[in-house]
Amino acid sequence: MTRKKLLNNHYALIPLVFSGLLVIAVIFLLWQRLATEPTFRESLQEYSGLFIGISGFISFSILVYLIVSVIGSKRVQSVSGGQASILIQKMNTVRQIIEILLDSKLWLPGVKEYIDDEFEGLNFFEVKEFYKGKSKLAIEFLQEKPSFKDTETLYLELKSLLMIDPKQKKLPKNLVTPTYFKTEILEKWIEHKCGSGLWYYFGYKFGNYKGSLDIEAIFERHQDKIMTLANNIDSELFEENSFNENFFSKLGEYINKDLIPQLFQLQNKTSSSVPKTIKYLYLLFSSSIIIGVLLPLITLLFSLNPIALIVSFGFVIGLLFFLVLTAYPFLNKILEE
């Protein structure tokens, strides 16, 4: 845990501890008065309306905030969902380009057979995480020295972009175009910078791999299809590009730095669960209703033991104290978000 997270936890915990101690102290003092003053029961009943009113007002205020927050979250999710759908479509278009490249004559003779047959079932993530010792096949792959000038690693990386699950061992014959990408596969793509291989092999180190990756060997009709697909992804970015190493370098950089991170962020917004702040506020709301309103009402209606009123009063006083201590940090957090 980082120092910042630890401090945040302390800031949330300290007011809770002090408020809890105050509740205990108030209950103890009121209970003592009840035990020593016979008329104190009437005083508790007299003030019960005030405390019920305070608790009701707090509950109503929290409820209004919860409703407004939920409506706001729905709006954000709706906008994010529309944007995520566009990015998912772009990602599927990128995967169509990758599929064409994997099936093309771009590669040295034997690369496809080496990966698809000799190392069938191996994926790029296992190779990158060989140090975890979970895949003997990944260790064997790294120990071998084939004569493909490391282009087999690029082939494996591109195959990973066609996966829809990080544990997937084999790609289907026909490309799957999901309407939603699992968080697990997006995290793996980001963690291992999938797509950056295109930038590395065709951009930064193209001079070293020029003789091992034959762009001109890709059929012309496939070249035209790839460029059409790229313009569908981003017409401004790829409009003036020709079918050459610079195009592939730019495509890889776009996949790694823009498309996948944005897709991950928007999908998380769309499918995110209830925020912790909302959960905590709902807990305060329900506690305030049950202990601050219902408990004293039931006690008064059925003439129950007045200790229930003491517990309710102590809780309301502690809740007010807690709100005073946490209001400023809470407002600061909202402004930051």
Short mmCIF file of C-alpha atoms in Angstrom, two decimals:
data_model
loop_
_atom_site.label_atom_id
_atom_site.label_comp_id
_atom_site.label_asym_id
_atom_site.label_seq_id
_atom_site.Cartn_x
_atom_site.Cartn_y
_atom_site.Cartn_z
CA MET A 1 0.00 0.00 0.00
CA THR A 2 1.33 3.44 -0.96
CA ARG A 3 1.83 6.19 1.58
CA LYS A 4 -0.96 8.26 0.00
CA LYS A 5 -3.49 5.42 0.28
CA LEU A 6 -2.44 4.80 3.88
CA LEU A 7 -2.99 8.46 4.76
CA ASN A 8 -6.38 8.46 3.03
CA ASN A 9 -7.42 5.44 5.08
CA HIS A 10 -6.32 7.19 8.27
CA TYR A 11 -8.31 10.30 7.36
CA ALA A 12 -11.41 8.15 6.91
CA LEU A 13 -10.78 6.01 9.99
CA ILE A 14 -9.93 8.70 12.56
CA PRO A 15 -13.33 10.51 12.39
CA LEU A 16 -15.08 7.14 12.62
CA VAL A 17 -13.11 6.18 15.74
CA PHE A 18 -13.74 9.52 17.48
CA SER A 19 -17.43 9.43 16.54
CA GLY A 20 -17.70 5.88 17.91
CA LEU A 21 -16.09 6.93 21.17
CA LEU A 22 -18.48 9.87 21.42
CA VAL A 23 -21.49 7.55 20.88
CA ILE A 24 -20.27 5.26 23.67
CA ALA A 25 -19.68 8.22 26.01
CA VAL A 26 -23.13 9.73 25.35
CA ILE A 27 -24.89 6.39 25.85
CA PHE A 28 -22.99 5.80 29.09
CA LEU A 29 -23.77 9.27 30.50
CA LEU A 30 -27.45 9.12 29.54
CA TRP A 31 -27.77 5.61 30.93
CA GLN A 32 -26.28 6.80 34.23
CA ARG A 33 -28.80 9.67 34.43
CA LEU A 34 -31.63 7.26 33.67
CA ALA A 35 -30.48 5.03 36.50
CA THR A 36 -30.21 7.89 39.04
CA GLU A 37 -33.07 10.20 37.97
CA PRO A 38 -36.57 8.63 37.89
CA THR A 39 -37.97 11.55 35.85
CA PHE A 40 -35.29 11.35 33.17
CA ARG A 41 -37.41 8.89 31.15
CA GLU A 42 -39.95 11.67 30.50
CA SER A 43 -37.12 13.97 29.39
CA LEU A 44 -35.95 11.37 26.88
CA GLN A 45 -39.46 11.06 25.47
CA GLU A 46 -39.77 14.85 25.31
CA TYR A 47 -36.57 15.26 23.25
CA SER A 48 -37.18 12.23 21.06
CA GLY A 49 -39.13 14.33 18.51
CA LEU A 50 -36.15 16.66 18.06
CA PHE A 51 -33.72 13.79 17.49
CA ILE A 52 -36.11 12.04 15.12
CA GLY A 53 -36.37 15.30 13.16
CA ILE A 54 -32.58 15.71 13.01
CA SER A 55 -32.09 12.13 11.89
CA GLY A 56 -34.88 12.45 9.32
CA PHE A 57 -33.34 15.62 7.88
CA ILE A 58 -29.92 13.96 7.60
CA SER A 59 -31.48 10.90 5.94
CA PHE A 60 -33.43 13.06 3.48
CA SER A 61 -30.31 15.07 2.56
CA ILE A 62 -28.28 11.90 1.97
CA LEU A 63 -31.12 10.40 -0.09
CA VAL A 64 -31.28 13.48 -2.33
CA TYR A 65 -27.52 13.33 -2.88
CA LEU A 66 -27.70 9.60 -3.68
CA ILE A 67 -30.45 10.15 -6.26
CA VAL A 68 -28.57 13.02 -7.93
CA SER A 69 -25.34 10.97 -7.95
CA VAL A 70 -27.03 7.94 -9.50
CA ILE A 71 -28.63 10.09 -12.23
CA GLY A 72 -25.24 11.71 -12.93
CA SER A 73 -23.52 8.31 -13.06
CA LYS A 74 -26.14 7.05 -15.50
CA ARG A 75 -25.49 10.01 -17.79
CA VAL A 76 -21.73 9.43 -17.66
CA GLN A 77 -22.19 5.73 -18.36
CA SER A 78 -24.52 6.48 -21.27
CA VAL A 79 -22.02 8.87 -22.90
CA SER A 80 -19.10 6.55 -22.16
CA GLY A 81 -21.05 3.58 -23.53
CA GLY A 82 -21.54 5.33 -26.88
CA GLN A 83 -17.88 6.27 -27.08
CA ALA A 84 -16.81 2.76 -26.02
CA SER A 85 -18.92 1.24 -28.82
CA ILE A 86 -17.05 3.37 -31.37
CA LEU A 87 -13.69 2.28 -29.93
CA ILE A 88 -14.75 -1.39 -29.88
CA GLN A 89 -15.62 -1.10 -33.57
CA LYS A 90 -12.21 0.46 -34.24
CA MET A 91 -10.49 -2.31 -32.29
CA ASN A 92 -12.29 -4.95 -34.31
CA THR A 93 -11.21 -3.18 -37.49
CA VAL A 94 -7.61 -3.22 -36.25
CA ARG A 95 -7.97 -6.94 -35.62
CA GLN A 96 -9.13 -7.41 -39.22
CA ILE A 97 -5.89 -5.77 -40.36
CA ILE A 98 -3.89 -8.00 -38.02
CA GLU A 99 -5.63 -11.09 -39.38
CA ILE A 100 -4.67 -10.12 -42.94
CA LEU A 101 -1.05 -9.59 -41.88
CA LEU A 102 -0.84 -12.94 -40.09
CA ASP A 103 -2.21 -14.78 -43.15
CA SER A 104 -0.03 -12.85 -45.63
CA LYS A 105 3.40 -13.55 -47.11
CA LEU A 106 4.95 -10.85 -44.93
CA TRP A 107 6.83 -13.46 -42.91
CA LEU A 108 9.95 -15.47 -43.53
CA PRO A 109 9.26 -19.04 -44.68
CA GLY A 110 8.60 -21.28 -41.69
CA VAL A 111 7.59 -18.60 -39.15
CA LYS A 112 3.88 -19.49 -39.18
CA GLU A 113 4.54 -23.24 -38.92
CA TYR A 114 7.07 -22.65 -36.14
CA ILE A 115 4.55 -20.74 -33.99
CA ASP A 116 1.27 -22.38 -35.01
CA ASP A 117 2.47 -25.99 -35.09
CA GLU A 118 5.67 -26.47 -33.12
CA PHE A 119 4.57 -24.09 -30.35
CA GLU A 120 0.84 -24.61 -30.65
CA GLY A 121 -0.98 -23.39 -27.54
CA LEU A 122 1.68 -20.84 -26.62
CA ASN A 123 0.58 -17.21 -26.36
CA PHE A 124 2.46 -13.94 -26.14
CA PHE A 125 1.50 -13.28 -22.53
CA GLU A 126 3.07 -16.55 -21.36
CA VAL A 127 6.32 -15.63 -23.12
CA LYS A 128 6.39 -12.18 -21.50
CA GLU A 129 5.63 -13.73 -18.10
CA PHE A 130 8.03 -16.68 -18.41
CA TYR A 131 9.65 -15.68 -15.09
CA LYS A 132 6.49 -16.79 -13.29
CA GLY A 133 7.30 -20.35 -14.31
CA LYS A 134 3.73 -21.15 -15.32
CA SER A 135 4.56 -22.25 -18.89
CA LYS A 136 7.33 -24.69 -19.77
CA LEU A 137 6.51 -24.06 -23.42
CA ALA A 138 7.36 -20.35 -23.01
CA ILE A 139 10.75 -21.22 -21.49
CA GLU A 140 11.47 -23.64 -24.35
CA PHE A 141 10.48 -20.93 -26.84
CA LEU A 142 12.94 -18.45 -25.32
CA GLN A 143 15.74 -21.01 -25.15
CA GLU A 144 15.53 -21.93 -28.83
CA LYS A 145 17.37 -19.89 -31.43
CA PRO A 146 15.50 -20.22 -34.73
CA SER A 147 16.71 -18.48 -37.88
CA PHE A 148 13.79 -16.09 -38.12
CA LYS A 149 15.66 -13.05 -36.77
CA ASP A 150 13.17 -12.62 -33.89
CA THR A 151 10.21 -11.97 -36.23
CA GLU A 152 8.50 -14.95 -34.62
CA THR A 153 8.03 -12.80 -31.51
CA LEU A 154 6.22 -10.16 -33.55
CA TYR A 155 4.04 -12.87 -35.09
CA LEU A 156 3.16 -14.10 -31.59
CA GLU A 157 2.42 -10.56 -30.41
CA LEU A 158 0.06 -9.87 -33.30
CA LYS A 159 -1.73 -13.14 -32.61
CA SER A 160 -2.39 -11.93 -29.08
CA LEU A 161 -4.42 -9.03 -30.50
CA LEU A 162 -6.84 -11.55 -32.00
CA MET A 163 -7.42 -13.17 -28.62
CA ILE A 164 -10.54 -12.39 -26.59
CA ASP A 165 -9.32 -14.07 -23.38
CA PRO A 166 -5.78 -14.02 -21.93
CA LYS A 167 -5.98 -17.78 -21.22
CA GLN A 168 -6.98 -18.61 -24.78
CA LYS A 169 -4.73 -21.29 -26.27
CA LYS A 170 -5.95 -21.42 -29.84
CA LEU A 171 -7.50 -18.91 -32.21
CA PRO A 172 -10.73 -19.82 -34.00
CA LYS A 173 -10.64 -20.20 -37.79
CA ASN A 174 -12.90 -17.18 -38.25
CA LEU A 175 -12.17 -13.87 -36.55
CA VAL A 176 -14.38 -13.21 -33.54
CA THR A 177 -15.63 -9.60 -33.35
CA PRO A 178 -16.94 -9.08 -29.80
CA THR A 179 -19.26 -6.26 -28.80
CA TYR A 180 -17.38 -6.02 -25.50
CA PHE A 181 -13.76 -6.79 -24.60
CA LYS A 182 -13.06 -8.44 -21.27
CA THR A 183 -11.17 -6.32 -18.77
CA GLU A 184 -8.62 -9.15 -18.37
CA ILE A 185 -7.57 -9.10 -22.04
CA LEU A 186 -7.40 -5.30 -22.12
CA GLU A 187 -5.19 -5.31 -19.03
CA LYS A 188 -2.85 -7.84 -20.63
CA TRP A 189 -2.63 -5.82 -23.84
CA ILE A 190 -1.76 -2.71 -21.86
CA GLU A 191 0.66 -4.48 -19.51
CA HIS A 192 2.66 -6.01 -22.36
CA LYS A 193 2.28 -3.05 -24.75
CA CYS A 194 0.66 -5.12 -27.47
CA GLY A 195 0.80 -3.32 -30.79
CA SER A 196 4.09 -1.60 -29.99
CA GLY A 197 5.86 -4.41 -31.87
CA LEU A 198 4.67 -2.88 -35.14
CA TRP A 199 6.27 0.42 -34.16
CA TYR A 200 9.48 -1.33 -33.06
CA TYR A 201 9.92 -3.65 -36.06
CA PHE A 202 8.70 -1.27 -38.76
CA GLY A 203 9.82 2.01 -37.22
CA TYR A 204 12.53 2.17 -34.58
CA LYS A 205 14.46 -0.93 -35.75
CA PHE A 206 13.20 -1.34 -39.31
CA GLY A 207 16.73 -1.24 -40.66
CA ASN A 208 17.50 -4.46 -38.78
CA TYR A 209 14.33 -6.27 -39.94
CA LYS A 210 13.89 -4.92 -43.45
CA GLY A 211 15.13 -8.16 -44.99
CA SER A 212 12.98 -10.32 -42.71
CA LEU A 213 9.61 -8.61 -43.16
CA ASP A 214 8.65 -8.33 -46.83
CA ILE A 215 5.92 -5.70 -47.06
CA GLU A 216 5.85 -5.90 -50.87
CA ALA A 217 5.00 -9.62 -50.69
CA ILE A 218 1.53 -8.79 -49.36
CA PHE A 219 -0.99 -9.09 -52.20
CA GLU A 220 -2.02 -5.77 -53.68
CA ARG A 221 -5.71 -6.37 -53.03
CA HIS A 222 -4.84 -6.99 -49.38
CA GLN A 223 -2.79 -3.80 -49.31
CA ASP A 224 -5.78 -1.84 -50.58
CA LYS A 225 -8.08 -3.51 -48.05
CA ILE A 226 -5.69 -2.73 -45.18
CA MET A 227 -5.51 0.95 -46.17
CA THR A 228 -9.31 1.14 -46.48
CA LEU A 229 -9.71 -0.40 -43.03
CA ALA A 230 -7.12 1.99 -41.58
CA ASN A 231 -9.00 4.99 -42.96
CA ASN A 232 -12.18 3.64 -41.39
CA ILE A 233 -10.35 3.63 -38.04
CA ASP A 234 -9.05 7.19 -38.27
CA SER A 235 -9.24 9.01 -41.60
CA GLU A 236 -7.21 11.99 -40.36
CA LEU A 237 -4.38 9.89 -38.97
CA PHE A 238 -3.97 7.50 -41.91
CA GLU A 239 -5.35 9.54 -44.83
CA GLU A 240 -2.00 10.61 -46.28
CA ASN A 241 -0.15 7.37 -45.54
CA SER A 242 1.12 5.00 -48.19
CA PHE A 243 1.39 1.26 -47.70
CA ASN A 244 4.91 1.14 -46.25
CA GLU A 245 6.84 0.70 -43.02
CA ASN A 246 5.87 4.18 -41.78
CA PHE A 247 2.19 3.24 -41.96
CA PHE A 248 2.71 0.10 -39.85
CA SER A 249 4.84 2.01 -37.36
CA LYS A 250 2.12 4.63 -36.94
CA LEU A 251 -0.56 1.95 -36.69
CA GLY A 252 1.33 0.16 -33.90
CA GLU A 253 1.84 3.38 -31.97
CA TYR A 254 -1.85 4.21 -32.31
CA ILE A 255 -2.93 0.76 -31.07
CA ASN A 256 -0.58 0.77 -28.09
CA LYS A 257 -0.77 4.37 -26.91
CA ASP A 258 -4.25 5.50 -27.92
CA LEU A 259 -6.81 2.87 -28.87
CA ILE A 260 -6.35 0.18 -26.21
CA PRO A 261 -5.86 2.56 -23.21
CA GLN A 262 -8.91 4.63 -24.22
CA LEU A 263 -11.01 1.50 -24.72
CA PHE A 264 -9.97 0.19 -21.30
CA GLN A 265 -10.85 3.48 -19.62
CA LEU A 266 -14.25 3.88 -21.27
CA GLN A 267 -15.32 0.27 -20.78
CA ASN A 268 -14.46 0.60 -17.09
CA LYS A 269 -16.68 3.70 -16.85
CA THR A 270 -19.52 1.92 -18.62
CA SER A 271 -19.39 -1.26 -16.58
CA SER A 272 -18.15 0.14 -13.27
CA SER A 273 -19.93 -0.97 -10.10
CA VAL A 274 -21.42 1.35 -7.50
CA PRO A 275 -18.68 3.76 -6.27
CA LYS A 276 -17.46 3.27 -2.70
CA THR A 277 -18.63 6.77 -1.76
CA ILE A 278 -22.21 5.88 -2.74
CA LYS A 279 -21.99 2.63 -0.76
CA TYR A 280 -20.78 4.46 2.35
CA LEU A 281 -23.47 7.13 2.03
CA TYR A 282 -26.16 4.48 1.61
CA LEU A 283 -24.88 2.81 4.77
CA LEU A 284 -25.19 6.14 6.63
CA PHE A 285 -28.66 6.67 5.15
CA SER A 286 -29.99 3.25 6.17
CA SER A 287 -28.37 3.47 9.63
CA SER A 288 -29.87 6.92 10.19
CA ILE A 289 -33.35 5.71 9.20
CA ILE A 290 -33.22 2.51 11.26
CA ILE A 291 -31.49 3.77 14.43
CA GLY A 292 -32.37 7.47 14.31
CA VAL A 293 -36.00 7.29 13.15
CA LEU A 294 -37.54 3.82 13.33
CA LEU A 295 -35.99 2.74 16.65
CA PRO A 296 -37.27 5.74 18.72
CA LEU A 297 -40.67 5.63 16.99
CA ILE A 298 -41.14 1.94 17.79
CA THR A 299 -39.92 2.56 21.36
CA LEU A 300 -42.47 5.34 21.89
CA LEU A 301 -45.35 3.48 20.21
CA PHE A 302 -44.91 0.26 22.17
CA SER A 303 -43.51 1.79 25.39
CA LEU A 304 -40.32 -0.22 25.16
CA ASN A 305 -37.26 0.07 27.39
CA PRO A 306 -35.95 3.70 27.24
CA ILE A 307 -32.43 2.37 26.71
CA ALA A 308 -33.41 2.19 23.01
CA LEU A 309 -33.95 5.97 23.03
CA ILE A 310 -30.53 6.45 24.63
CA VAL A 311 -28.89 4.33 21.90
CA SER A 312 -30.74 6.34 19.23
CA PHE A 313 -29.74 9.71 20.76
CA GLY A 314 -26.13 8.60 21.09
CA PHE A 315 -26.09 7.47 17.47
CA VAL A 316 -27.56 10.74 16.16
CA ILE A 317 -25.06 12.83 18.13
CA GLY A 318 -22.20 10.65 16.89
CA LEU A 319 -23.48 10.88 13.31
CA LEU A 320 -23.60 14.67 13.49
CA PHE A 321 -20.04 14.73 14.86
CA PHE A 322 -18.89 12.37 12.11
CA LEU A 323 -20.47 14.55 9.40
CA VAL A 324 -18.78 17.66 10.79
CA LEU A 325 -15.36 15.96 10.73
CA THR A 326 -15.73 14.45 7.25
CA ALA A 327 -17.71 17.15 5.38
CA TYR A 328 -14.69 19.23 4.32
CA PRO A 329 -12.53 16.29 3.07
CA PHE A 330 -15.61 14.87 1.31
CA LEU A 331 -16.30 18.15 -0.53
CA ASN A 332 -12.63 18.39 -1.48
CA LYS A 333 -12.76 14.89 -2.94
CA ILE A 334 -15.85 15.75 -5.02
CA LEU A 335 -14.14 18.87 -6.40
CA GLU A 336 -11.03 16.86 -7.30
CA GLU A 337 -13.11 14.26 -9.13
#
